[in-house]
């Protein structure tokens, strides 16, 4: 008696992990305030290589007295997330594709990499030691796509506010 039989080659599905990394660097963090001077500051943030497409957020936090002494502008390409603003901080974001990953694709945070000491500051206005103005940067990343496909067949993105809220829960 002969039987007809067949067996196909098994298909093995391997599900590798994914991740998102973020880095923030600056050349130096100690500066002297001299009225009217422009101070070079170069904070940069990036999503690390091998990460998934992501929102890159940066939180810029000013001490309460910062505006009394200094000013700055945010670099081009960042969008303010107005729903995330606090009393002394603002949050900015940008979308980062997988082709824009790594330190070689770092995004400057400050326009022209500078802050300016107001020329109206006088010696007698200078703060006492321990109460100097500060500017603090924190970088965050959140996956860009939410895992659903729209009617157009395209992957759908999280909204920037939703992504930020996911980060800060």
mmCIF file of C-alpha atoms in Angstrom:
data_model
loop_
_atom_site.group_PDB
_atom_site.id
_atom_site.type_symbol
_atom_site.label_atom_id
_atom_site.label_comp_id
_atom_site.label_asym_id
_atom_site.label_seq_id
_atom_site.Cartn_x
_atom_site.Cartn_y
_atom_site.Cartn_z
ATOM 1 C CA UNK A 1 0.000 0.000 0.000
ATOM 2 C CA UNK A 2 1.400 3.422 -0.919
ATOM 3 C CA UNK A 3 0.385 6.660 0.732
ATOM 4 C CA UNK A 4 0.808 10.125 -0.721
ATOM 5 C CA UNK A 5 2.203 12.532 1.860
ATOM 6 C CA UNK A 6 3.895 15.933 1.889
ATOM 7 C CA UNK A 7 5.452 18.280 4.384
ATOM 8 C CA UNK A 8 6.439 21.894 3.805
ATOM 9 C CA UNK A 9 9.489 23.554 5.347
ATOM 10 C CA UNK A 10 8.568 25.305 8.620
ATOM 11 C CA UNK A 11 8.491 29.088 8.596
ATOM 12 C CA UNK A 12 10.107 30.489 11.737
ATOM 13 C CA UNK A 13 9.050 33.956 12.823
ATOM 14 C CA UNK A 14 11.578 35.843 14.930
ATOM 15 C CA UNK A 15 10.455 39.005 16.670
ATOM 16 C CA UNK A 16 13.422 41.187 17.538
ATOM 17 C CA UNK A 17 13.218 43.931 20.091
ATOM 18 C CA UNK A 18 13.024 47.565 19.135
ATOM 19 C CA UNK A 19 14.019 50.573 21.117
ATOM 20 C CA UNK A 20 14.496 54.307 21.081
ATOM 21 C CA UNK A 21 17.488 56.082 22.550
ATOM 22 C CA UNK A 22 18.082 59.787 22.998
ATOM 23 C CA UNK A 23 21.188 61.796 23.813
ATOM 24 C CA UNK A 24 21.912 65.389 24.733
ATOM 25 C CA UNK A 25 25.358 66.968 24.855
ATOM 26 C CA UNK A 26 26.913 70.366 25.278
ATOM 27 C CA UNK A 27 30.548 71.430 25.125
ATOM 28 C CA UNK A 28 30.522 73.313 28.426
ATOM 29 C CA UNK A 29 28.002 74.263 31.101
ATOM 30 C CA UNK A 30 29.765 77.027 33.075
ATOM 31 C CA UNK A 31 29.663 80.590 31.747
ATOM 32 C CA UNK A 32 30.391 84.161 32.870
ATOM 33 C CA UNK A 33 27.692 86.810 32.534
ATOM 34 C CA UNK A 34 29.040 90.048 31.133
ATOM 35 C CA UNK A 35 26.426 92.681 30.229
ATOM 36 C CA UNK A 36 25.799 92.931 26.489
ATOM 37 C CA UNK A 37 27.869 89.858 25.626
ATOM 38 C CA UNK A 38 26.792 86.992 23.449
ATOM 39 C CA UNK A 39 27.769 83.644 24.951
ATOM 40 C CA UNK A 40 28.360 80.610 22.770
ATOM 41 C CA UNK A 41 26.241 77.651 23.944
ATOM 42 C CA UNK A 42 25.870 74.527 21.869
ATOM 43 C CA UNK A 43 23.350 72.086 23.377
ATOM 44 C CA UNK A 44 22.395 69.442 20.814
ATOM 45 C CA UNK A 45 19.977 66.523 20.974
ATOM 46 C CA UNK A 46 19.586 63.462 18.786
ATOM 47 C CA UNK A 47 17.921 60.097 18.552
ATOM 48 C CA UNK A 48 20.506 57.308 18.705
ATOM 49 C CA UNK A 49 21.251 55.138 15.688
ATOM 50 C CA UNK A 50 19.165 51.994 15.381
ATOM 51 C CA UNK A 51 16.156 53.631 17.032
ATOM 52 C CA UNK A 52 12.661 53.620 15.624
ATOM 53 C CA UNK A 53 11.321 56.768 13.944
ATOM 54 C CA UNK A 54 10.562 59.118 16.823
ATOM 55 C CA UNK A 55 9.429 62.405 18.174
ATOM 56 C CA UNK A 56 12.412 64.177 19.707
ATOM 57 C CA UNK A 57 11.368 66.497 22.523
ATOM 58 C CA UNK A 58 13.467 69.011 24.389
ATOM 59 C CA UNK A 59 12.369 70.712 27.580
ATOM 60 C CA UNK A 60 13.997 74.111 28.149
ATOM 61 C CA UNK A 61 13.750 75.179 31.762
ATOM 62 C CA UNK A 62 14.698 78.673 32.937
ATOM 63 C CA UNK A 63 15.381 79.724 36.495
ATOM 64 C CA UNK A 64 12.897 82.279 37.809
ATOM 65 C CA UNK A 65 15.460 85.078 37.380
ATOM 66 C CA UNK A 66 16.755 84.081 33.924
ATOM 67 C CA UNK A 67 14.746 86.666 31.943
ATOM 68 C CA UNK A 68 16.085 89.435 34.190
ATOM 69 C CA UNK A 69 19.585 88.797 32.861
ATOM 70 C CA UNK A 70 19.522 86.875 29.598
ATOM 71 C CA UNK A 71 17.724 85.980 26.399
ATOM 72 C CA UNK A 72 17.824 83.183 23.819
ATOM 73 C CA UNK A 73 15.917 81.843 20.825
ATOM 74 C CA UNK A 74 15.135 78.258 19.817
ATOM 75 C CA UNK A 75 16.851 76.918 16.684
ATOM 76 C CA UNK A 76 14.917 76.422 13.466
ATOM 77 C CA UNK A 77 13.091 73.132 12.971
ATOM 78 C CA UNK A 78 11.650 72.869 16.479
ATOM 79 C CA UNK A 79 7.913 73.321 17.103
ATOM 80 C CA UNK A 80 6.694 74.556 20.459
ATOM 81 C CA UNK A 81 4.275 72.180 22.159
ATOM 82 C CA UNK A 82 2.185 74.895 23.793
ATOM 83 C CA UNK A 83 0.027 72.369 25.669
ATOM 84 C CA UNK A 84 3.133 71.296 27.609
ATOM 85 C CA UNK A 85 4.371 74.713 28.744
ATOM 86 C CA UNK A 86 4.916 75.281 32.438
ATOM 87 C CA UNK A 87 5.623 78.353 34.523
ATOM 88 C CA UNK A 88 9.373 78.368 33.826
ATOM 89 C CA UNK A 89 9.730 75.901 30.986
ATOM 90 C CA UNK A 90 8.695 75.226 27.414
ATOM 91 C CA UNK A 91 8.716 72.004 25.427
ATOM 92 C CA UNK A 92 9.713 71.785 21.766
ATOM 93 C CA UNK A 93 9.604 68.822 19.411
ATOM 94 C CA UNK A 94 10.497 67.558 15.959
ATOM 95 C CA UNK A 95 9.964 64.352 14.023
ATOM 96 C CA UNK A 96 13.076 62.267 13.410
ATOM 97 C CA UNK A 97 13.118 59.665 10.621
ATOM 98 C CA UNK A 98 15.367 56.607 10.797
ATOM 99 C CA UNK A 99 17.641 58.300 8.229
ATOM 100 C CA UNK A 100 18.230 61.184 10.697
ATOM 101 C CA UNK A 101 19.595 59.152 13.597
ATOM 102 C CA UNK A 102 22.922 59.424 15.371
ATOM 103 C CA UNK A 103 25.221 62.127 16.668
ATOM 104 C CA UNK A 104 26.212 63.153 13.132
ATOM 105 C CA UNK A 105 22.571 64.252 12.774
ATOM 106 C CA UNK A 106 22.395 66.125 16.091
ATOM 107 C CA UNK A 107 19.903 68.983 16.221
ATOM 108 C CA UNK A 108 21.037 72.288 17.757
ATOM 109 C CA UNK A 109 18.581 73.557 20.366
ATOM 110 C CA UNK A 110 19.525 77.237 20.491
ATOM 111 C CA UNK A 111 19.396 79.480 17.442
ATOM 112 C CA UNK A 112 22.954 80.252 16.339
ATOM 113 C CA UNK A 113 24.195 78.347 19.434
ATOM 114 C CA UNK A 114 24.070 81.374 21.697
ATOM 115 C CA UNK A 115 22.481 83.201 24.598
ATOM 116 C CA UNK A 116 22.789 86.929 25.138
ATOM 117 C CA UNK A 117 23.308 88.815 28.385
ATOM 118 C CA UNK A 118 21.066 91.871 28.396
ATOM 119 C CA UNK A 119 22.954 95.135 28.019
ATOM 120 C CA UNK A 120 20.732 96.671 30.700
ATOM 121 C CA UNK A 121 22.301 94.514 33.436
ATOM 122 C CA UNK A 122 24.549 96.514 35.783
ATOM 123 C CA UNK A 123 27.159 95.300 38.231
ATOM 124 C CA UNK A 124 24.849 96.025 41.159
ATOM 125 C CA UNK A 125 22.146 93.864 39.508
ATOM 126 C CA UNK A 126 24.325 90.745 39.403
ATOM 127 C CA UNK A 127 22.896 87.901 41.496
ATOM 128 C CA UNK A 128 24.606 86.619 44.611
ATOM 129 C CA UNK A 129 26.486 83.336 44.494
ATOM 130 C CA UNK A 130 24.017 80.481 44.530
ATOM 131 C CA UNK A 131 21.241 82.459 42.872
ATOM 132 C CA UNK A 132 22.721 82.806 39.385
ATOM 133 C CA UNK A 133 20.356 82.297 36.436
ATOM 134 C CA UNK A 134 20.247 78.820 34.950
ATOM 135 C CA UNK A 135 19.060 77.276 31.708
ATOM 136 C CA UNK A 136 18.412 73.523 31.812
ATOM 137 C CA UNK A 137 17.844 71.232 28.828
ATOM 138 C CA UNK A 138 16.316 67.755 28.966
ATOM 139 C CA UNK A 139 15.816 65.550 25.901
ATOM 140 C CA UNK A 140 13.169 62.850 25.462
ATOM 141 C CA UNK A 141 12.145 60.551 22.604
ATOM 142 C CA UNK A 142 8.889 58.716 21.873
ATOM 143 C CA UNK A 143 8.051 56.399 18.995
ATOM 144 C CA UNK A 144 6.502 58.260 16.074
ATOM 145 C CA UNK A 145 4.046 55.654 14.800
ATOM 146 C CA UNK A 146 1.180 54.271 16.880
ATOM 147 C CA UNK A 147 0.856 50.865 15.203
ATOM 148 C CA UNK A 148 -2.343 51.495 13.270
ATOM 149 C CA UNK A 149 -2.809 51.807 9.529
ATOM 150 C CA UNK A 150 -5.083 54.484 8.108
ATOM 151 C CA UNK A 151 -7.584 54.134 5.266
ATOM 152 C CA UNK A 152 -4.838 55.365 2.927
ATOM 153 C CA UNK A 153 -2.676 52.371 3.884
ATOM 154 C CA UNK A 154 -0.129 54.568 5.685
ATOM 155 C CA UNK A 155 1.095 54.024 9.240
ATOM 156 C CA UNK A 156 -0.543 56.500 11.593
ATOM 157 C CA UNK A 157 1.446 58.764 13.917
ATOM 158 C CA UNK A 158 0.841 59.593 17.511
ATOM 159 C CA UNK A 159 -0.067 63.230 17.999
ATOM 160 C CA UNK A 160 2.790 65.210 19.548
ATOM 161 C CA UNK A 161 0.679 66.029 22.617
ATOM 162 C CA UNK A 162 -0.260 62.366 23.108
ATOM 163 C CA UNK A 163 3.376 61.324 22.765
ATOM 164 C CA UNK A 164 4.486 63.943 25.308
ATOM 165 C CA UNK A 165 1.725 62.902 27.722
ATOM 166 C CA UNK A 166 2.845 59.254 27.378
ATOM 167 C CA UNK A 167 6.361 60.328 28.352
ATOM 168 C CA UNK A 168 5.330 62.316 31.375
ATOM 169 C CA UNK A 169 2.667 60.034 32.913
#
